[in-house]
Amino acid sequence: MTIRVVVADDQELVRSGFAMILDVQEDIEVVAEVGDGAAAVSAVDRLSPDVALLDIRMPVLDGIEACRAISARSACRTVMLTTFDSDEYVYEALHAGASGFLLKDVRRDDLVHAVRVVAAGESLLAPSVARRLIEEYTAATARPSAPDPLASERLGVLTARERETLLHLGRGLSNAEIAAALVVSEHTVKSHVGNVLSKLGLRDRIQAVICAYETGLIAAGSAGVGPAGPSGVSPSGFPPSGVSPSGG
């Protein structure tokens, strides 16, 4: 299956460069190149691509707002591109519905990998921001020890096993590690993960991690960050370690 991509960046050389890198791949087709966020939203509406690469800073409509609009009205998944390694942008992008976040100095192979990973329904963050994102996000959103009634109500839609699955997702475990912890098959874990995402209205595993902290299921600072990284995938989602993101 061909992955259809829209590339949005207000710098013509940048977007053309990304488009050329992607368009030569046998399984990827760039269906539009646009220079602002409003044009990106329009292109997604018209062409129904699988992935949109969005620059953070664009005229007319910035990348964050374009991402929010695209996420609200289509199944297109978004990868944010920026030269600014800023936590604020990462938080805003993830809450807007982004599935990936890359700096513009990304390597050619990693850009292609990112599009494929996100198109497959996974999540991906640039190596320089992935670990810091969860650690600093959870520190900033630490909740008091008293239970939050609204959080408990939100998690009430989950079965006991699904709640356990979310807990393990929040701790950064892969599907294989969750299967070992719950003494079930990886196939069963994938089913639980899918149910968790569906019931809580989450797009991917990264949002599941954030949800585990926001609802107080995991207290900030209580979960270790192991080799798989805090997002439930490798620290970046990239393959240098030889490990691709676990399926959800």
Coordinates of N, CA and C in Angstrom, one line a residue:
M1 N 0.8 -1.2 0.0 CA 0.0 0.0 0.0 C 0.9 1.3 0.0
T2 N 0.5 2.2 -0.8 CA 1.3 3.4 -0.9 C 0.8 4.4 0.2
I3 N 1.8 5.0 0.8 CA 1.5 6.0 1.9 C 1.5 7.4 1.2
R4 N 0.3 8.0 1.3 CA 0.1 9.3 0.7 C 0.5 10.4 1.7
V5 N 1.3 11.4 1.3 CA 1.8 12.4 2.2 C 1.6 13.8 1.7
V6 N 1.2 14.7 2.6 CA 1.2 16.2 2.3 C 2.4 16.8 3.1
V7 N 3.2 17.6 2.4 CA 4.3 18.3 3.1 C 4.0 19.8 3.2
A8 N 4.0 20.3 4.4 CA 3.7 21.8 4.6 C 4.8 22.5 5.3
D9 N 5.4 23.5 4.6 CA 6.5 24.3 5.2 C 6.6 25.6 4.4
D10 N 6.7 26.7 5.1 CA 6.8 28.0 4.4 C 8.1 28.2 3.7
Q11 N 9.1 27.4 3.9 CA 10.4 27.5 3.2 C 10.4 26.5 2.0
E12 N 10.3 27.1 0.8 CA 10.2 26.2 -0.4 C 11.3 25.2 -0.5
L13 N 12.5 25.6 -0.2 CA 13.6 24.6 -0.4 C 13.5 23.5 0.6
V14 N 13.0 23.8 1.8 CA 12.9 22.8 2.8 C 11.8 21.8 2.4
R15 N 10.6 22.3 2.1 CA 9.5 21.4 1.7 C 9.8 20.6 0.5
S16 N 10.5 21.2 -0.5 CA 10.9 20.5 -1.7 C 11.9 19.4 -1.4
G17 N 12.8 19.7 -0.5 CA 13.8 18.7 -0.1 C 13.2 17.5 0.5
F18 N 12.3 17.8 1.5 CA 11.6 16.7 2.2 C 10.7 15.9 1.2
A19 N 10.1 16.6 0.3 CA 9.2 15.9 -0.7 C 10.0 15.0 -1.6
M20 N 11.2 15.5 -2.1 CA 12.0 14.7 -2.9 C 12.5 13.4 -2.2
I21 N 12.9 13.6 -1.0 CA 13.4 12.4 -0.2 C 12.3 11.4 -0.1
L22 N 11.1 11.8 0.1 CA 10.0 10.9 0.3 C 9.4 10.3 -1.0
D23 N 9.4 11.2 -2.0 CA 8.7 10.7 -3.3 C 9.5 9.7 -4.0
V24 N 10.8 9.5 -3.7 CA 11.6 8.5 -4.4 C 11.4 7.1 -3.8
Q25 N 10.7 7.1 -2.6 CA 10.5 5.8 -2.0 C 9.3 5.1 -2.7
E26 N 9.5 3.8 -2.9 CA 8.5 3.0 -3.7 C 7.2 3.0 -3.0
D27 N 7.1 3.1 -1.7 CA 5.9 3.0 -0.9 C 5.3 4.3 -0.5
I28 N 5.9 5.4 -0.9 CA 5.5 6.7 -0.5 C 5.2 7.6 -1.7
E29 N 4.1 8.4 -1.6 CA 3.8 9.3 -2.7 C 3.4 10.7 -2.0
V30 N 4.2 11.7 -2.4 CA 3.8 13.1 -1.9 C 2.7 13.6 -2.8
V31 N 1.6 13.8 -2.3 CA 0.4 14.3 -3.1 C 0.2 15.8 -3.1
A32 N 0.9 16.5 -2.2 CA 0.8 17.9 -2.2 C 2.0 18.6 -1.4
E33 N 2.4 19.7 -1.9 CA 3.4 20.6 -1.2 C 2.7 21.9 -1.0
V34 N 2.7 22.4 0.2 CA 2.0 23.7 0.5 C 2.8 24.5 1.4
G35 N 2.5 25.8 1.5 CA 3.4 26.8 2.2 C 2.8 27.3 3.4
D36 N 1.6 27.0 3.8 CA 1.0 27.5 5.1 C 0.1 26.5 5.7
G37 N -0.3 26.7 6.9 CA -1.2 25.7 7.6 C -2.6 25.6 7.1
A38 N -3.1 26.7 6.6 CA -4.5 26.7 6.1 C -4.5 25.8 4.8
A39 N -3.5 26.0 4.0 CA -3.4 25.2 2.7 C -3.2 23.8 3.0
A40 N -2.5 23.5 4.1 CA -2.3 22.1 4.6 C -3.6 21.4 4.9
V41 N -4.4 22.2 5.7 CA -5.7 21.6 6.1 C -6.6 21.4 4.9
S42 N -6.6 22.4 3.9 CA -7.3 22.2 2.7 C -6.9 21.0 1.9
A43 N -5.6 20.8 1.8 CA -5.0 19.7 1.0 C -5.4 18.4 1.6
V44 N -5.4 18.3 2.9 CA -5.9 17.1 3.6 C -7.3 16.8 3.3
D45 N -8.2 17.9 3.4 CA -9.6 17.7 3.1 C -9.8 17.2 1.7
R46 N -9.1 17.7 0.7 CA -9.3 17.4 -0.7 C -8.7 16.0 -1.0
L47 N -7.5 15.7 -0.5 CA -6.8 14.5 -1.0 C -6.8 13.3 0.0
S48 N -7.2 13.5 1.2 CA -7.3 12.4 2.2 C -5.9 11.6 2.3
P49 N -4.8 12.3 2.6 CA -3.6 11.6 2.7 C -3.5 10.8 4.0
D50 N -2.5 10.0 4.1 CA -2.3 9.2 5.3 C -1.5 9.9 6.4
V51 N -0.6 10.8 5.9 CA 0.3 11.5 6.8 C 0.5 12.9 6.3
A52 N 0.5 13.9 7.2 CA 0.9 15.3 6.9 C 2.1 15.7 7.7
L53 N 3.1 16.2 7.0 CA 4.3 16.7 7.7 C 4.1 18.2 7.8
L54 N 4.0 18.8 9.0 CA 3.7 20.1 9.3 C 4.8 20.9 10.0
D55 N 5.2 22.0 9.4 CA 6.2 22.9 10.0 C 5.4 23.5 11.2
I56 N 6.1 23.8 12.3 CA 5.5 24.4 13.4 C 5.1 25.9 13.1
R57 N 6.1 26.6 12.6 CA 5.8 28.1 12.3 C 5.6 28.3 10.8
M58 N 4.3 28.6 10.6 CA 3.9 28.9 9.2 C 2.9 30.0 9.2
P59 N 2.8 30.8 8.1 CA 1.8 31.9 8.0 C 0.4 31.4 7.9
V60 N -0.5 32.3 8.0 CA -2.0 32.1 7.9 C -2.5 31.2 9.0
L61 N -2.0 30.0 9.1 CA -2.3 29.1 10.2 C -1.1 28.3 10.6
D62 N -0.7 28.4 11.9 CA 0.6 27.7 12.3 C 0.4 26.2 12.3
G63 N 1.5 25.5 12.4 CA 1.4 24.0 12.4 C 0.6 23.4 13.5
I64 N 0.6 24.0 14.7 CA -0.1 23.4 15.8 C -1.6 23.5 15.5
E65 N -2.1 24.7 15.1 CA -3.5 24.8 14.8 C -3.9 24.0 13.6
A66 N -3.0 23.9 12.6 CA -3.3 23.0 11.4 C -3.4 21.5 11.9
C67 N -2.6 21.1 12.8 CA -2.6 19.8 13.3 C -3.9 19.5 14.0
R68 N -4.3 20.5 14.9 CA -5.5 20.4 15.6 C -6.7 20.2 14.7
A69 N -6.8 21.0 13.6 CA -7.9 20.9 12.7 C -7.9 19.6 11.9
I70 N -6.7 19.2 11.5 CA -6.6 17.9 10.7 C -7.0 16.7 11.6
S71 N -6.5 16.7 12.9 CA -6.9 15.6 13.8 C -8.3 15.6 14.1
A72 N -9.0 16.7 14.1 CA -10.4 16.8 14.5 C -11.3 16.3 13.3
R73 N -10.8 16.5 12.1 CA -11.7 16.2 11.0 C -11.3 15.1 10.0
S74 N -10.2 14.4 10.3 CA -9.8 13.4 9.4 C -9.0 12.3 10.2
A75 N -8.7 11.2 9.4 CA -7.9 10.1 10.0 C -6.4 10.3 9.7
C76 N -6.1 11.4 9.0 CA -4.7 11.7 8.6 C -3.9 11.9 9.9
R77 N -2.7 11.3 9.9 CA -1.8 11.4 11.1 C -0.8 12.5 10.8
T78 N -0.3 13.2 11.8 CA 0.6 14.3 11.6 C 1.9 14.1 12.2
V79 N 2.9 14.6 11.5 CA 4.3 14.7 12.1 C 4.7 16.1 12.1
M80 N 5.1 16.7 13.2 CA 5.5 18.1 13.3 C 7.0 18.2 13.0
L81 N 7.3 19.3 12.2 CA 8.7 19.5 11.9 C 9.1 20.9 12.4
T82 N 10.2 21.1 13.0 CA 10.7 22.4 13.5 C 12.2 22.5 13.7
T83 N 12.7 23.7 13.6 CA 14.1 23.9 13.9 C 14.2 24.2 15.4
F84 N 13.1 24.3 16.1 CA 13.1 24.8 17.5 C 12.9 23.6 18.4
D85 N 14.0 23.3 19.2 CA 13.9 22.1 20.1 C 13.3 22.6 21.4
S86 N 11.9 22.9 21.4 CA 11.3 23.5 22.5 C 10.2 22.6 23.1
D87 N 10.3 22.4 24.5 CA 9.3 21.6 25.1 C 7.9 22.1 24.9
E88 N 7.7 23.4 24.9 CA 6.4 23.9 24.7 C 5.7 23.5 23.4
Y89 N 6.5 23.5 22.4 CA 6.0 23.0 21.1 C 5.6 21.6 21.1
V90 N 6.4 20.8 21.8 CA 6.2 19.3 21.9 C 4.8 19.1 22.6
Y91 N 4.7 19.7 23.7 CA 3.4 19.5 24.5 C 2.2 20.0 23.7
E92 N 2.3 21.1 23.0 CA 1.2 21.6 22.3 C 0.9 20.7 21.1
A93 N 1.9 20.2 20.4 CA 1.7 19.4 19.3 C 1.1 18.1 19.7
L94 N 1.5 17.5 20.8 CA 0.9 16.2 21.2 C -0.5 16.4 21.6
H95 N -0.8 17.5 22.3 CA -2.2 17.7 22.7 C -3.1 18.1 21.5
A96 N -2.5 18.6 20.5 CA -3.2 18.9 19.2 C -3.5 17.7 18.4
G97 N -2.9 16.5 18.8 CA -3.1 15.3 18.1 C -2.0 14.8 17.3
A98 N -0.8 15.4 17.4 CA 0.3 14.9 16.6 C 0.8 13.5 17.0
S99 N 1.2 12.8 16.0 CA 1.7 11.4 16.3 C 3.3 11.4 16.2
G100 N 3.9 12.5 15.7 CA 5.3 12.5 15.6 C 5.9 13.9 15.8
F101 N 7.1 14.0 16.1 CA 7.8 15.3 16.3 C 9.2 15.2 15.9
L102 N 9.6 15.9 14.9 CA 11.0 15.8 14.4 C 11.6 17.2 14.2
L103 N 12.9 17.2 14.5 CA 13.7 18.5 14.2 C 14.1 18.4 12.7
K104 N 14.2 19.6 12.1 CA 14.5 19.7 10.7 C 15.9 19.2 10.3
D105 N 16.7 18.9 11.3 CA 18.0 18.3 10.9 C 18.0 16.8 10.9
V106 N 16.8 16.2 10.9 CA 16.6 14.8 10.9 C 17.3 14.2 9.7
R107 N 17.9 13.0 9.9 CA 18.6 12.3 8.8 C 17.6 11.8 7.7
R108 N 18.0 11.7 6.5 CA 17.2 11.3 5.4 C 16.4 10.0 5.8
D109 N 17.2 9.0 6.2 CA 16.6 7.7 6.5 C 15.6 7.7 7.7
D110 N 15.9 8.6 8.6 CA 15.0 8.7 9.8 C 13.7 9.4 9.4
L111 N 13.7 10.4 8.4 CA 12.5 11.0 8.0 C 11.6 10.0 7.3
V112 N 12.2 9.2 6.4 CA 11.4 8.1 5.7 C 10.8 7.1 6.8
H113 N 11.7 6.7 7.7 CA 11.2 5.8 8.8 C 10.1 6.4 9.6
A114 N 10.2 7.7 9.8 CA 9.1 8.4 10.6 C 7.8 8.3 9.9
V115 N 7.8 8.6 8.6 CA 6.5 8.6 7.9 C 5.9 7.2 7.9
R116 N 6.8 6.2 7.7 CA 6.3 4.8 7.7 C 5.7 4.4 9.1
V117 N 6.4 4.8 10.1 CA 6.0 4.4 11.5 C 4.6 5.0 11.8
V118 N 4.5 6.3 11.5 CA 3.3 7.1 11.9 C 2.1 6.6 11.0
A119 N 2.4 6.3 9.7 CA 1.4 5.8 8.9 C 0.8 4.4 9.3
A120 N 1.7 3.7 10.0 CA 1.3 2.3 10.5 C 0.6 2.4 11.8
G121 N 0.4 3.6 12.3 CA -0.4 3.8 13.5 C 0.4 3.9 14.8
E122 N 1.7 4.1 14.7 CA 2.6 4.2 15.8 C 2.9 5.7 16.1
S123 N 3.7 5.9 17.1 CA 4.1 7.3 17.5 C 5.6 7.4 17.4
L124 N 6.1 8.6 17.3 CA 7.5 8.8 17.1 C 7.9 10.2 17.5
L125 N 9.0 10.3 18.3 CA 9.6 11.6 18.7 C 11.0 11.7 18.3
A126 N 11.5 12.9 18.0 CA 12.9 13.0 17.8 C 13.8 12.6 19.0
P127 N 14.9 12.0 18.8 CA 15.8 11.5 19.9 C 16.0 12.6 20.9
S128 N 16.2 13.8 20.5 CA 16.6 14.9 21.5 C 15.5 15.3 22.4
V129 N 14.2 14.9 22.1 CA 13.1 15.4 22.9 C 12.3 14.3 23.6
A130 N 12.5 13.1 23.1 CA 11.6 12.0 23.6 C 11.7 11.8 25.1
R131 N 12.9 11.5 25.6 CA 13.0 11.2 27.0 C 12.7 12.5 27.9
R132 N 13.2 13.6 27.5 CA 12.9 14.8 28.2 C 11.4 15.2 28.3
L133 N 10.8 14.9 27.2 CA 9.3 15.2 27.1 C 8.6 14.6 28.3
I134 N 8.6 13.3 28.4 CA 7.8 12.6 29.5 C 8.3 13.0 30.8
E135 N 9.6 13.1 31.1 CA 10.2 13.4 32.4 C 9.7 14.8 32.8
E136 N 9.9 15.8 31.9 CA 9.5 17.1 32.3 C 8.0 17.4 32.3
Y137 N 7.3 16.7 31.4 CA 5.8 16.8 31.4 C 5.2 16.3 32.6
T138 N 5.7 15.1 33.1 CA 5.1 14.5 34.3 C 5.5 15.3 35.5
A139 N 6.7 15.9 35.5 CA 7.1 16.7 36.7 C 6.2 18.0 36.7
A140 N 5.9 18.5 35.6 CA 5.1 19.8 35.5 C 3.6 19.5 35.9
T141 N 3.1 18.3 35.6 CA 1.7 17.9 35.9 C 1.5 17.0 37.0
A142 N 2.5 17.0 38.0 CA 2.4 16.1 39.1 C 1.1 16.4 39.9
R143 N 0.4 15.4 40.3 CA -0.8 15.6 41.1 C -0.6 15.3 42.5
P144 N -1.5 15.8 43.4 CA -1.4 15.4 44.8 C -1.8 14.0 45.0
S145 N -1.4 13.4 46.1 CA -1.6 12.0 46.4 C -3.1 11.7 46.5
A146 N -3.9 12.7 46.9 CA -5.4 12.4 47.0 C -6.0 12.0 45.7
P147 N -6.9 11.0 45.7 CA -7.5 10.6 44.4 C -8.3 11.7 43.8
D148 N -8.3 11.8 42.5 CA -9.0 12.8 41.7 C -10.3 12.1 41.2
P149 N -11.5 12.5 41.7 CA -12.7 11.9 41.3 C -12.9 11.8 39.8
L150 N -12.6 13.0 39.1 CA -12.8 13.0 37.7 C -11.9 12.0 37.0
A151 N -10.6 11.9 37.5 CA -9.7 10.9 36.9 C -10.2 9.5 37.1
S152 N -10.7 9.2 38.3 CA -11.2 7.9 38.5 C -12.4 7.6 37.6
E153 N -13.2 8.6 37.4 CA -14.4 8.4 36.5 C -14.0 8.1 35.1
R154 N -12.9 8.8 34.7 CA -12.4 8.6 33.3 C -11.9 7.2 33.1
L155 N -11.2 6.7 34.1 CA -10.6 5.4 34.0 C -11.7 4.3 34.3
G156 N -12.8 4.7 34.8 CA -13.9 3.7 35.1 C -14.4 2.9 33.9
V157 N -14.1 3.4 32.7 CA -14.6 2.7 31.5 C -13.7 1.5 31.2
L158 N -12.6 1.4 31.9 CA -11.6 0.3 31.6 C -11.9 -0.9 32.5
T159 N -11.6 -2.1 32.0 CA -11.7 -3.3 32.8 C -10.4 -3.3 33.7
A160 N -10.4 -4.1 34.7 CA -9.2 -4.2 35.5 C -8.0 -4.5 34.7
R161 N -8.1 -5.4 33.8 CA -6.9 -5.8 33.0 C -6.5 -4.7 32.1
E162 N -7.4 -3.9 31.5 CA -7.1 -2.8 30.7 C -6.4 -1.7 31.5
R163 N -6.9 -1.5 32.7 CA -6.3 -0.5 33.6 C -4.8 -0.9 33.9
E164 N -4.6 -2.2 34.1 CA -3.2 -2.7 34.3 C -2.4 -2.4 33.1
T165 N -3.0 -2.6 31.9 CA -2.3 -2.4 30.7 C -1.9 -0.9 30.5
L166 N -2.8 0.0 30.9 CA -2.5 1.4 30.8 C -1.3 1.7 31.8
L167 N -1.4 1.1 33.0 CA -0.3 1.4 34.0 C 1.0 1.0 33.4
H168 N 1.1 -0.2 32.7 CA 2.4 -0.6 32.1 C 2.8 0.2 30.9
L169 N 1.8 0.7 30.2 CA 2.1 1.6 29.1 C 2.8 2.9 29.7
G170 N 2.2 3.4 30.7 CA 2.7 4.6 31.4 C 4.1 4.4 31.9
R171 N 4.5 3.2 32.2 CA 5.8 2.9 32.7 C 6.8 2.6 31.6
G172 N 6.3 2.7 30.3 CA 7.2 2.6 29.2 C 7.4 1.2 28.7
L173 N 6.6 0.2 29.1 CA 6.9 -1.2 28.7 C 6.4 -1.4 27.3
S174 N 7.1 -2.3 26.6 CA 6.7 -2.7 25.3 C 5.6 -3.8 25.4
N175 N 5.1 -4.2 24.3 CA 4.0 -5.2 24.3 C 4.6 -6.5 24.9
A176 N 5.8 -6.9 24.5 CA 6.4 -8.1 25.0 C 6.5 -8.1 26.5
E177 N 7.0 -6.9 27.0 CA 7.2 -6.8 28.4 C 5.8 -6.8 29.2
I178 N 4.8 -6.2 28.6 CA 3.5 -6.2 29.2 C 3.0 -7.6 29.3
A179 N 3.2 -8.3 28.2 CA 2.7 -9.7 28.1 C 3.4 -10.5 29.2
A180 N 4.7 -10.3 29.4 CA 5.4 -11.1 30.5 C 4.8 -10.7 31.8
A181 N 4.6 -9.4 32.0 CA 4.1 -8.9 33.3 C 2.7 -9.5 33.7
L182 N 1.8 -9.5 32.6 CA 0.5 -10.0 32.8 C 0.3 -11.5 32.6
V183 N 1.4 -12.1 32.1 CA 1.3 -13.6 31.8 C 0.2 -13.9 30.8
V184 N 0.3 -13.1 29.7 CA -0.6 -13.4 28.6 C 0.2 -13.3 27.3
S185 N -0.5 -13.5 26.2 CA 0.2 -13.5 24.9 C 0.3 -12.0 24.4
E186 N 1.3 -11.8 23.5 CA 1.4 -10.4 22.9 C 0.1 -10.1 22.2
H187 N -0.5 -11.1 21.5 CA -1.8 -10.8 20.8 C -2.8 -10.3 21.8
T188 N -2.9 -10.8 23.0 CA -3.9 -10.4 24.0 C -3.5 -8.9 24.4
V189 N -2.2 -8.7 24.6 CA -1.8 -7.3 25.0 C -2.2 -6.3 23.9
K190 N -2.0 -6.6 22.6 CA -2.4 -5.7 21.5 C -3.9 -5.4 21.6
S191 N -4.6 -6.4 21.9 CA -6.1 -6.2 22.1 C -6.4 -5.3 23.2
H192 N -5.7 -5.5 24.4 CA -5.9 -4.6 25.5 C -5.5 -3.2 25.2
V193 N -4.4 -3.0 24.5 CA -3.9 -1.7 24.2 C -4.9 -1.0 23.3
G194 N -5.4 -1.7 22.3 CA -6.4 -1.2 21.4 C -7.6 -0.7 22.1
N195 N -8.1 -1.5 23.1 CA -9.3 -1.2 23.9 C -9.0 0.0 24.7
V196 N -7.8 0.1 25.3 CA -7.5 1.3 26.1 C -7.5 2.6 25.3
L197 N -6.9 2.5 24.1 CA -6.9 3.7 23.3 C -8.3 4.1 22.8
S198 N -9.1 3.1 22.4 CA -10.4 3.4 21.9 C -11.3 3.9 23.0
K199 N -11.3 3.3 24.2 CA -12.2 3.7 25.3 C -11.9 5.1 25.8
L200 N -10.6 5.4 25.8 CA -10.2 6.7 26.4 C -10.0 7.8 25.3
G201 N -10.3 7.4 24.1 CA -10.2 8.4 23.0 C -8.8 8.9 22.7
L202 N -7.8 8.0 22.8 CA -6.4 8.3 22.6 C -6.0 7.9 21.2
R203 N -5.1 8.7 20.6 CA -4.7 8.3 19.3 C -3.6 7.3 19.2
D204 N -2.7 7.3 20.3 CA -1.6 6.4 20.2 C -1.0 6.2 21.6
R205 N 0.1 5.5 21.6 CA 0.8 5.1 22.9 C 1.3 6.3 23.7
I206 N 1.8 7.3 23.0 CA 2.4 8.4 23.6 C 1.3 9.1 24.4
Q207 N 0.1 9.3 23.8 CA -1.0 9.9 24.6 C -1.5 9.0 25.7
A208 N -1.3 7.7 25.6 CA -1.6 6.8 26.7 C -0.7 7.0 27.9
V209 N 0.6 7.2 27.6 CA 1.6 7.5 28.6 C 1.2 8.8 29.4
I210 N 0.9 9.9 28.6 CA 0.5 11.1 29.2 C -0.8 10.9 30.0
C211 N -1.8 10.2 29.5 CA -3.0 9.9 30.2 C -2.8 9.2 31.6
A212 N -1.8 8.3 31.6 CA -1.6 7.5 32.8 C -1.1 8.5 33.9
Y213 N -0.3 9.5 33.5 CA 0.1 10.5 34.5 C -1.0 11.5 34.8
E214 N -1.7 12.0 33.8 CA -2.7 13.0 34.0 C -3.8 12.5 34.9
T215 N -4.1 11.3 34.8 CA -5.2 10.7 35.6 C -4.7 10.3 37.0
G216 N -3.4 10.4 37.3 CA -2.9 10.0 38.6 C -2.7 8.5 38.7
L217 N -2.9 7.8 37.6 CA -2.6 6.3 37.7 C -1.2 6.1 38.0
I218 N -0.3 6.9 37.5 CA 1.1 6.9 37.9 C 1.5 8.2 38.4
A219 N 2.2 8.3 39.6 CA 2.6 9.5 40.1 C 3.9 10.0 39.4
A220 N 4.0 11.3 39.2 CA 5.2 11.8 38.5 C 6.5 11.4 39.3
G221 N 7.5 10.9 38.6 CA 8.7 10.5 39.2 C 8.7 9.1 39.7
S222 N 7.6 8.4 39.6 CA 7.5 7.0 40.2 C 7.9 5.9 39.2
A223 N 7.8 6.2 37.9 CA 8.1 5.2 36.9 C 9.5 5.4 36.4
G224 N 10.2 4.3 36.4 CA 11.6 4.4 35.8 C 11.5 4.4 34.3
V225 N 12.6 5.0 33.7 CA 12.7 5.0 32.3 C 13.8 4.1 31.9
G226 N 13.3 3.0 31.3 CA 14.3 1.9 30.9 C 14.8 2.1 29.5
P227 N 15.5 1.1 29.0 CA 16.1 1.1 27.7 C 15.1 1.4 26.6
A228 N 13.8 1.0 26.8 CA 12.8 1.2 25.8 C 12.3 2.7 25.7
G229 N 12.7 3.5 26.7 CA 12.3 4.9 26.7 C 11.0 5.1 27.3
P230 N 10.6 6.3 27.6 CA 9.4 6.6 28.3 C 8.1 6.5 27.5
S231 N 8.3 6.5 26.2 CA 7.1 6.5 25.3 C 6.6 5.2 24.9
G232 N 7.2 4.1 25.4 CA 6.7 2.8 25.1 C 7.3 2.3 23.8
V233 N 8.2 3.1 23.2 CA 9.0 2.7 22.1 C 10.4 3.0 22.4
S234 N 11.3 2.8 21.4 CA 12.7 3.2 21.6 C 12.7 4.7 21.9
P235 N 13.7 5.3 22.6 CA 13.7 6.7 23.0 C 13.2 7.6 21.9
S236 N 13.5 7.3 20.6 CA 13.1 8.2 19.5 C 12.1 7.6 18.7
G237 N 11.9 6.3 18.7 CA 11.1 5.6 17.7 C 11.9 5.3 16.5
F238 N 13.2 5.7 16.5 CA 14.0 5.4 15.3 C 14.7 4.1 15.5
P239 N 15.3 3.5 14.4 CA 15.8 2.1 14.5 C 17.2 1.9 14.8
P240 N 18.1 3.0 15.2 CA 19.5 2.7 15.5 C 19.7 1.6 16.5
S241 N 18.8 1.4 17.5 CA 18.9 0.3 18.4 C 18.5 -1.0 17.9
G242 N 17.9 -1.0 16.7 CA 17.5 -2.2 16.1 C 16.1 -2.6 16.5
V243 N 15.4 -1.7 17.3 CA 14.1 -2.1 17.8 C 13.1 -1.1 17.2
S244 N 12.1 -1.6 16.5 CA 11.0 -0.7 16.0 C 10.0 -0.6 17.1
P245 N 9.1 0.4 17.0 CA 8.1 0.6 18.0 C 7.2 -0.6 18.1
S246 N 6.7 -0.9 19.2 CA 5.8 -2.0 19.4 C 4.4 -1.7 18.9
G247 N 3.8 -2.6 18.3 CA 2.5 -2.4 17.8 C 1.4 -2.2 18.8
G248 N 0.4 -1.4 18.5 CA -0.7 -1.1 19.5 C -1.9 -1.8 19.0

